[in-house]
Coordinates of C-alpha atoms in Angstrom, one line a residue:
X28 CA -5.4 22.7 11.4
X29 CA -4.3 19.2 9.5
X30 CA -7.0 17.0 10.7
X31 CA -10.8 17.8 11.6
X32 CA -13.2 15.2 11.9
X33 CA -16.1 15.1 12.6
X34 CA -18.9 12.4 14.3
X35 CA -21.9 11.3 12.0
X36 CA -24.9 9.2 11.1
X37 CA -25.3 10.4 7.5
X38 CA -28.8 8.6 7.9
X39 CA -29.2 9.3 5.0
X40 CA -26.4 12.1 3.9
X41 CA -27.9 15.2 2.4
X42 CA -27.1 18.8 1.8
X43 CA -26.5 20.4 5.1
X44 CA -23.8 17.2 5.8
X45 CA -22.2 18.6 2.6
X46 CA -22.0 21.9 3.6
X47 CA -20.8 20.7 7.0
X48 CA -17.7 19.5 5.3
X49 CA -17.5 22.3 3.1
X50 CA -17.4 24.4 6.1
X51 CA -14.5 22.1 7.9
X52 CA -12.3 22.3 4.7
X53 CA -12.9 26.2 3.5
X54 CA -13.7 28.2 6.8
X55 CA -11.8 26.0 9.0
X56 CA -8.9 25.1 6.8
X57 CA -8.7 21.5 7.7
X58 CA -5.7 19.8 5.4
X59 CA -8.0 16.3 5.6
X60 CA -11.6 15.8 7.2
X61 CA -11.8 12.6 8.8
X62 CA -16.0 11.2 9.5
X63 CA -16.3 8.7 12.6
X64 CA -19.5 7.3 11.4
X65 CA -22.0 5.1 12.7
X66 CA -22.6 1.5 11.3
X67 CA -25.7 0.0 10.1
X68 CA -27.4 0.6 13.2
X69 CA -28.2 4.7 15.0
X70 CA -28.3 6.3 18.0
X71 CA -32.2 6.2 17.9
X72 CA -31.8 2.9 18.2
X73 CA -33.1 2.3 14.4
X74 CA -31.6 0.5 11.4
X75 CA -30.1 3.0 8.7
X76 CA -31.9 3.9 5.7
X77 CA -28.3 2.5 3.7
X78 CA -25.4 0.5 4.9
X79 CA -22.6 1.7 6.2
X80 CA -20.2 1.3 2.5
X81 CA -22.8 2.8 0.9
X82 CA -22.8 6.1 2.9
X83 CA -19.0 6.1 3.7
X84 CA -18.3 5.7 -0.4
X85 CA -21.3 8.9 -0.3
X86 CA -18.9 11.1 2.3
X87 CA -16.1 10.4 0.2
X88 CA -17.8 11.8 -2.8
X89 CA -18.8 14.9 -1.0
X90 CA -15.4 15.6 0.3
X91 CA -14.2 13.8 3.7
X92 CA -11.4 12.4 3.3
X93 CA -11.6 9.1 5.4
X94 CA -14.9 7.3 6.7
X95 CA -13.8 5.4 10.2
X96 CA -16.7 3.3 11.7
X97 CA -17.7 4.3 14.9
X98 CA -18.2 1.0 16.7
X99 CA -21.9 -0.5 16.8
X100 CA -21.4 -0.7 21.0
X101 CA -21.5 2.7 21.0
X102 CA -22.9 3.7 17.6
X103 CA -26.3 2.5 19.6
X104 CA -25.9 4.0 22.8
X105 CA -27.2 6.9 24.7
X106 CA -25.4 10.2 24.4
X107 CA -23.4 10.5 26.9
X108 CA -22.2 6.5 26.1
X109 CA -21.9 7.6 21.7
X110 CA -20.1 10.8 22.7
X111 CA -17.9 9.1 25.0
X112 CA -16.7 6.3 22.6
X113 CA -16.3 8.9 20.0
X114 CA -13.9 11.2 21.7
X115 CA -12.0 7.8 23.2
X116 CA -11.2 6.6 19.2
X117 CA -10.8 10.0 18.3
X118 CA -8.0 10.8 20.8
X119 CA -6.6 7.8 20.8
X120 CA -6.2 8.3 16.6
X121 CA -3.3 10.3 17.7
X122 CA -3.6 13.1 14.8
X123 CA -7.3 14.6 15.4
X124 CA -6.5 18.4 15.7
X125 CA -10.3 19.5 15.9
X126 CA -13.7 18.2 16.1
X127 CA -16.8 20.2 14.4
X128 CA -20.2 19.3 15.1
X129 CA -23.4 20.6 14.3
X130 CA -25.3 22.6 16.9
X131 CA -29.2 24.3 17.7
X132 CA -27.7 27.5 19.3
X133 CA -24.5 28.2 21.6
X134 CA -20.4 28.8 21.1
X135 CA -18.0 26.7 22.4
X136 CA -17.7 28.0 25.7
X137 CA -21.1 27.9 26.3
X138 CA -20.8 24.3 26.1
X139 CA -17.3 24.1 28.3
X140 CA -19.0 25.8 31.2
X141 CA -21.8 23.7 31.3
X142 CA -19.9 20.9 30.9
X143 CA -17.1 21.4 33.8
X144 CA -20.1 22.3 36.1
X145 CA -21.8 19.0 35.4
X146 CA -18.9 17.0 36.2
X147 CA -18.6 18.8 39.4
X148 CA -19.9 16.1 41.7
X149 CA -19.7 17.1 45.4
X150 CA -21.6 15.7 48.0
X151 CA -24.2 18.3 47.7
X152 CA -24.6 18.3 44.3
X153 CA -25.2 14.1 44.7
X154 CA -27.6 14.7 47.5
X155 CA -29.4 17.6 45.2
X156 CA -29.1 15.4 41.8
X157 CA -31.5 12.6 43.6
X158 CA -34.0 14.3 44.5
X159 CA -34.4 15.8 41.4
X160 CA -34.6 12.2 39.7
X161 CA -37.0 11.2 42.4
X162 CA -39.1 14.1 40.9
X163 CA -39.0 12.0 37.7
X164 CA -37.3 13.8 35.2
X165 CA -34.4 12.6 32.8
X166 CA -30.7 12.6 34.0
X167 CA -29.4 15.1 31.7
X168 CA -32.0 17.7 32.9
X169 CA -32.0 16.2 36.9
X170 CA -28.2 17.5 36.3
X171 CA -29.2 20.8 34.3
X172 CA -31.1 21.6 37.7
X173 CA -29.0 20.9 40.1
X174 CA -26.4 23.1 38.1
X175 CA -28.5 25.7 38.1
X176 CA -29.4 25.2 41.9
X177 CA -26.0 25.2 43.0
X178 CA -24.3 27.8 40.8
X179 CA -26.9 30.2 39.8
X180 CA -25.5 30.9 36.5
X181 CA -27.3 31.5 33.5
X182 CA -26.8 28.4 31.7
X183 CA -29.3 27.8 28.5
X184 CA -31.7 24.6 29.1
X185 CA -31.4 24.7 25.3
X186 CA -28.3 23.0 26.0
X187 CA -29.7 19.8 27.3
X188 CA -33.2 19.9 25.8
X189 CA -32.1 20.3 22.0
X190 CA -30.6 16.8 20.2
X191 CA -27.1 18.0 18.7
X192 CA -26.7 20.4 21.7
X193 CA -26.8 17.1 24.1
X194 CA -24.3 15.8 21.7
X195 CA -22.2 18.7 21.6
X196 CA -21.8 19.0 26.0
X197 CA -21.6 15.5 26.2
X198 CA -18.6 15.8 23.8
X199 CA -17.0 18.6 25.3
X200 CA -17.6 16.8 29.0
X201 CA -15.9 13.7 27.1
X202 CA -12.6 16.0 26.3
X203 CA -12.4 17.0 29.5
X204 CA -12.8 14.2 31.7
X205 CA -9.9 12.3 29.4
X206 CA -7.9 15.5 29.0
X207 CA -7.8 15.5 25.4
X208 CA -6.1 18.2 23.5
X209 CA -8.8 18.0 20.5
X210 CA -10.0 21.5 19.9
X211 CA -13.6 21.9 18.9
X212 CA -15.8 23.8 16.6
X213 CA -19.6 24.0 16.7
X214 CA -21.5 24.7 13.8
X215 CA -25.1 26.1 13.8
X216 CA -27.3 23.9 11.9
X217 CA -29.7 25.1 9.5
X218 CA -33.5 24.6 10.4
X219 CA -35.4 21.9 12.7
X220 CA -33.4 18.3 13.3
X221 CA -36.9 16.7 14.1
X222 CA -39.0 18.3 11.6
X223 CA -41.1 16.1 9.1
X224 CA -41.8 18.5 6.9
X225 CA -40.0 17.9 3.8
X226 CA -38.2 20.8 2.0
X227 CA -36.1 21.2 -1.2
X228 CA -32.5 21.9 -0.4
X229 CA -31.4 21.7 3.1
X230 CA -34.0 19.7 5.3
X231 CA -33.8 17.4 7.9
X232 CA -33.3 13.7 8.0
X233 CA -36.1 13.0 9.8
X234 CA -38.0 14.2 6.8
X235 CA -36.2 12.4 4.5
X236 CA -36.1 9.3 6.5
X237 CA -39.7 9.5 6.8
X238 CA -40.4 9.4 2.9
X239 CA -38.1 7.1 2.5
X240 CA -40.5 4.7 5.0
X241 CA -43.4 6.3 2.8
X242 CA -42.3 4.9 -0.6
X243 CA -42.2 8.2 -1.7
X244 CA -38.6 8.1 -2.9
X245 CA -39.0 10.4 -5.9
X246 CA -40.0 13.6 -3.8
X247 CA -36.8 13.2 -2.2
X248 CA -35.1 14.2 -6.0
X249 CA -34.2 18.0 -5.0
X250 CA -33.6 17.4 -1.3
X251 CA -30.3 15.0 -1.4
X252 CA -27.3 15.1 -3.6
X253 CA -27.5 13.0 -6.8
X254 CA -24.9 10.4 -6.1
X255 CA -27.3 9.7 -2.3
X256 CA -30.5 9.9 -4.3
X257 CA -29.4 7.0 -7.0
X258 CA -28.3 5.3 -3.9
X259 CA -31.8 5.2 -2.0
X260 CA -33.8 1.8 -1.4
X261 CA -37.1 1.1 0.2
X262 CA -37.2 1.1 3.9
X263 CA -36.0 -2.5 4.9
X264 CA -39.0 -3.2 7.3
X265 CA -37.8 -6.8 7.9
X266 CA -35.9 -5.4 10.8
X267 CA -39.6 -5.6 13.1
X268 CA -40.3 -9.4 12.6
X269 CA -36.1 -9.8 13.5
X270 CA -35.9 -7.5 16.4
X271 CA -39.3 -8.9 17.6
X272 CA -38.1 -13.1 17.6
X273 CA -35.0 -11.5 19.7
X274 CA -37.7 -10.0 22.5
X275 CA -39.8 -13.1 22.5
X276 CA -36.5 -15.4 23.1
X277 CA -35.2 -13.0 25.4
X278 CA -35.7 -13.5 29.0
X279 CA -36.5 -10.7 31.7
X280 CA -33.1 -11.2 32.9
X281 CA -31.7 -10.8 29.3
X282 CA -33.4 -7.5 29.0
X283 CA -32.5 -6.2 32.5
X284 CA -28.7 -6.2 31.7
X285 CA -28.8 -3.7 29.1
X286 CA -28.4 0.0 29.7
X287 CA -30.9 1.9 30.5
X288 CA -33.2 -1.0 30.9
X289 CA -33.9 0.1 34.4
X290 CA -36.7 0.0 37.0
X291 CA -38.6 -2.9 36.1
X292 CA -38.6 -1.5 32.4
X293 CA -38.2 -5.0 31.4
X294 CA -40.9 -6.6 32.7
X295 CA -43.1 -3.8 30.7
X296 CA -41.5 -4.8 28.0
X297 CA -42.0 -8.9 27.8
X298 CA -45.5 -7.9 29.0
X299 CA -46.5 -6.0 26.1
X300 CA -44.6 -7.8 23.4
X301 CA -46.6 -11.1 22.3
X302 CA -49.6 -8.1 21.8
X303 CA -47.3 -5.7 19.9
X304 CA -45.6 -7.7 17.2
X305 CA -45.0 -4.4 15.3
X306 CA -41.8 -2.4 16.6
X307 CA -44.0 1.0 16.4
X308 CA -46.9 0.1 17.9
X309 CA -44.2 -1.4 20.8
X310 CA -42.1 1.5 21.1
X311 CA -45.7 3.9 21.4
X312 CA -47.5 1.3 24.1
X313 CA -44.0 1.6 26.1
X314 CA -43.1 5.0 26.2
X315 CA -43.6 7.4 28.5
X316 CA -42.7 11.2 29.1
X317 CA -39.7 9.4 31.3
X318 CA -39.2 6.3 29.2
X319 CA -38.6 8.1 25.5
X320 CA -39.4 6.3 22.1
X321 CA -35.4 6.7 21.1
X322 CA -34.5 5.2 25.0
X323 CA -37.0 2.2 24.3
X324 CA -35.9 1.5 20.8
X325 CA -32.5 1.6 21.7
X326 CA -32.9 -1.2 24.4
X327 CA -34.3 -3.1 21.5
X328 CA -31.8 -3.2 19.1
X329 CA -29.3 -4.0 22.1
X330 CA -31.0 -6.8 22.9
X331 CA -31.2 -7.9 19.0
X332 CA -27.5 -7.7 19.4
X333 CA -26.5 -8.7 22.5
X334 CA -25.1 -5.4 23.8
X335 CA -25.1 -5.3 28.1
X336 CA -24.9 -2.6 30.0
X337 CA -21.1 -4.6 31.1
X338 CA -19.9 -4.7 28.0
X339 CA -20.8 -1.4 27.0
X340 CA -18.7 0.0 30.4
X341 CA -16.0 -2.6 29.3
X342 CA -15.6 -0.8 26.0
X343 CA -15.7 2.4 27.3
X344 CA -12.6 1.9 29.1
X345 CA -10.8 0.0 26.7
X346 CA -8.6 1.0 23.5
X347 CA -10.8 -0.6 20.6
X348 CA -9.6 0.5 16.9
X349 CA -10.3 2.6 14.3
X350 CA -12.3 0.5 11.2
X351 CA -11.3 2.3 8.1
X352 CA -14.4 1.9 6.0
X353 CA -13.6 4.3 3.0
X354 CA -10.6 6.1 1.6
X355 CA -10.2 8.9 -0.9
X356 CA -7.7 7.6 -3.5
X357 CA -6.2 11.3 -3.8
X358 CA -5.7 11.0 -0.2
X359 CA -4.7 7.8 0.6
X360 CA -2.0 8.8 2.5
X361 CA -4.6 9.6 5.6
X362 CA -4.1 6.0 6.4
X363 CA -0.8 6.5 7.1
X364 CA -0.8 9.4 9.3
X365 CA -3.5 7.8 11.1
X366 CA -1.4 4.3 11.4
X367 CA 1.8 6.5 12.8
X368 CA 0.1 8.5 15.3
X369 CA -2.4 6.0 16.6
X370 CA -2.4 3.9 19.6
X371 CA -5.2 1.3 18.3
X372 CA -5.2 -0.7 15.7
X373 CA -6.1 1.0 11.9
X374 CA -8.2 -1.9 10.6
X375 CA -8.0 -2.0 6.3
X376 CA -8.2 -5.6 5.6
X377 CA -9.4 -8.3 7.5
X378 CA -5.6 -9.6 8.2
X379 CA -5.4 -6.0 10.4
X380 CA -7.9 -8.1 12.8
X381 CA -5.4 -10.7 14.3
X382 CA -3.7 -7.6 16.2
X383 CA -7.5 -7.5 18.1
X384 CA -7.7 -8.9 21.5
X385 CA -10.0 -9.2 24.4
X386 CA -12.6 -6.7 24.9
X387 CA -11.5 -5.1 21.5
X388 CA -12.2 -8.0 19.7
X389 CA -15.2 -8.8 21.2
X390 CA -16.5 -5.3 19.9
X391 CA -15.3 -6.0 16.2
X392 CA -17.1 -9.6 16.2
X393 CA -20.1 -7.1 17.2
X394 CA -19.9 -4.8 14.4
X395 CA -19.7 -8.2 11.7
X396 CA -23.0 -9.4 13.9
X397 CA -24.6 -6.5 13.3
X398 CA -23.7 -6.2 9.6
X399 CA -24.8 -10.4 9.0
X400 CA -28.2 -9.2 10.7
X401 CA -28.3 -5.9 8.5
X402 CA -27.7 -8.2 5.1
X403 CA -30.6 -11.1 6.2
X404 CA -32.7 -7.8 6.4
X405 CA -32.3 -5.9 3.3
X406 CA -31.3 -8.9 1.3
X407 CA -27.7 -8.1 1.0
X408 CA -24.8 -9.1 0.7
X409 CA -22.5 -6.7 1.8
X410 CA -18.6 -7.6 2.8
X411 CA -17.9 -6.6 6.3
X412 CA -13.7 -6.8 5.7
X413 CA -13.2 -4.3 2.9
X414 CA -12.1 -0.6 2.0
X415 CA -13.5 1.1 -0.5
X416 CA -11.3 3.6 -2.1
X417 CA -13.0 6.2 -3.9

């Protein structure tokens, strides 16, 4: 294999992402290890814990290769919308020979079969599908049931009920609906993704996140690399009074446009709001065992930004680019196999932009929003049109 990349937060990076890329490089024998990582906002619809140079200049130091941002419209996104935007740039990079991801449990064609079965919608599995959302539960396992309804095979609801598993289907059901050649490699992950409990070595980042929000930054010493823990800051809890102005100037209508804001969902929202000014308290008053915390945080930060549910679809089937946020300077070179092969633009220097048009351009002016808001935040004053080369 020449090129493996693989799809990450790095929220913050710590040892089990290192010996993710170990694995790509020594047990899959991947020539260069590419990262499509998220900007400065997450998938749980949260700020990250360190912008987006800071932790592509950290992947570089631990052994990738190339750090491309994965664009904020889908960087923020549900799972099905971040996997799909992935495998898009990835495919359309031209030179992506596999795709390793982390997983709870399963092999690659436990995922495949699941996947293809899913995207089997006949009639009856339509008609089957809606009543099972009438019952209430999420779409993911509405489709788990009618799978297992209609086929009767012994499918694992691990599959759909366990974070990077979701990721990992919605991935493979990405490569197959575009027909993508990219092979791909799950990795089991070591311990819990959600636990808090803090442990030296390899422990989760929701543990590590969580100490980071604590203050607590020097029991973190023996549970990240040296070169992330040097790098760690305090929490940047100005994020609540921002996101909070954008929900008060927000109208219902605003809110009703974004994905997943659905069912009245925003009129639960502006009600609670003026009560609520703090984002957690929010998010708990919302949720419910159908609305989760990571769903209601996520329509948040897409409202801070201005991210609607048409936009997001116009991305999705649209060719963006491929924002090249950090370079090893012993492998430069990945910039050109990338620039050959690819049919988007390979973005190194803000003069890379003018090839941008329409929607694509519309997407970049997105990620240099969400960066301006990220430096008010944290105080920064981080430039959105550079490279790093490490």
């Amino acid at each position: 294999m020449k090129i493996c990349a693989t799809v990450a937060e790095y929220n913050p990076f710590h040892l089990g992402h290192l010996k993710h890329i170990d694995y790509m490089k020594n047990e899959l024998g991947a020539e260069r290890v590419v990262v499509l990582m998220s900007g400065n906002f997450t998938q749980r619809g949260e700020p990250a814990v360190l912008n987006k140079f800071t932790r592509a200049k950290q992947a570089i130091i631990a052994g990738a290769d190339a750090v491309i941002e994965l664009p904020t419209v889908f960087a923020t996104a549900n799972a099905e919308t971040f996997a799909t935007g992935a495998i898009n740039l990835l495919d359309d990079l031209g030179a992506v020979d596999g795709l390793c991801f982390g997983v709870e449990s399963g092999i690659k064609e436990n995922f495949f079969a699941l996947a293809s079965a899913m995207l089997d919608e006949t009639k009856e599995f339509k008609k089957i599908l809606k009543s099972h959302l009438e019952e209430g539960v999420s779409l993911a396992k509405a489709k788990f049931m009618t799978v297992k309804e209609l086929k009767g095979e012994e499918f694992s609801e691990e599959l759909i009920s366990l974070p990077n598993n979701i990721l990992g289907l919605e991935y493979s059901k990405a490569i197959l609906k575009r027909n993508s050649g990219i092979q791909t490699y799950p990795m089991l992950r070591d311990g819990d993704h959600n636990s808090l409990i803090l442990k030296k070595g390899i422990t989760s980042a929701t543990s590590i996140r969580q100490k980071i929000r604590e203050g607590k930054l020097k029991k973190l010493k023996k549970s990240l690399p040296p070169y992330v823990y040097q790098d760690l800051k305090p929490y940047p809890f100005a994020f609540d009074k921002i996101t909070t102005a954008a929900l008060l100037t927000a109208t219902k209508e605003d809110l009703a446009k974004i994905s997943d804001c659905t069912e009245g969902l925003e009129n639960r929202i502006k009600a609670l709001v003026k009560d609520n000014k703090h984002i957690d308290a929010l998010v708990d008053k919302i949720s419910t065992k159908r609305y989760t915390a990571a769903r209601i945080r996520r329509i948040l930060v897409a409202n801070l930004l201005g991210i609607t549910k048409d936009f997001t679809d116009e991305c999705l089937n649209s060719r963006l680019y491929a924002k090249m946020l950090a370079v090893n300077s012993d492998n430069k070179d990945i910039i050109s196999i990338l620039a050959e092969n690819s049919r988007i633009p390979v973005i190194t220097r803000k003069s890379d932009t003018q090839e941008l048009k329409k929607t694509a351009l519309k997407s970049y002016e997105l990620d240099v929003l969400a960066n301006d808001i990220y430096n008010l935040a944290t105080d920064e004053n981080v430039n959105e049109n550079q490279m790093l080369i490490i």
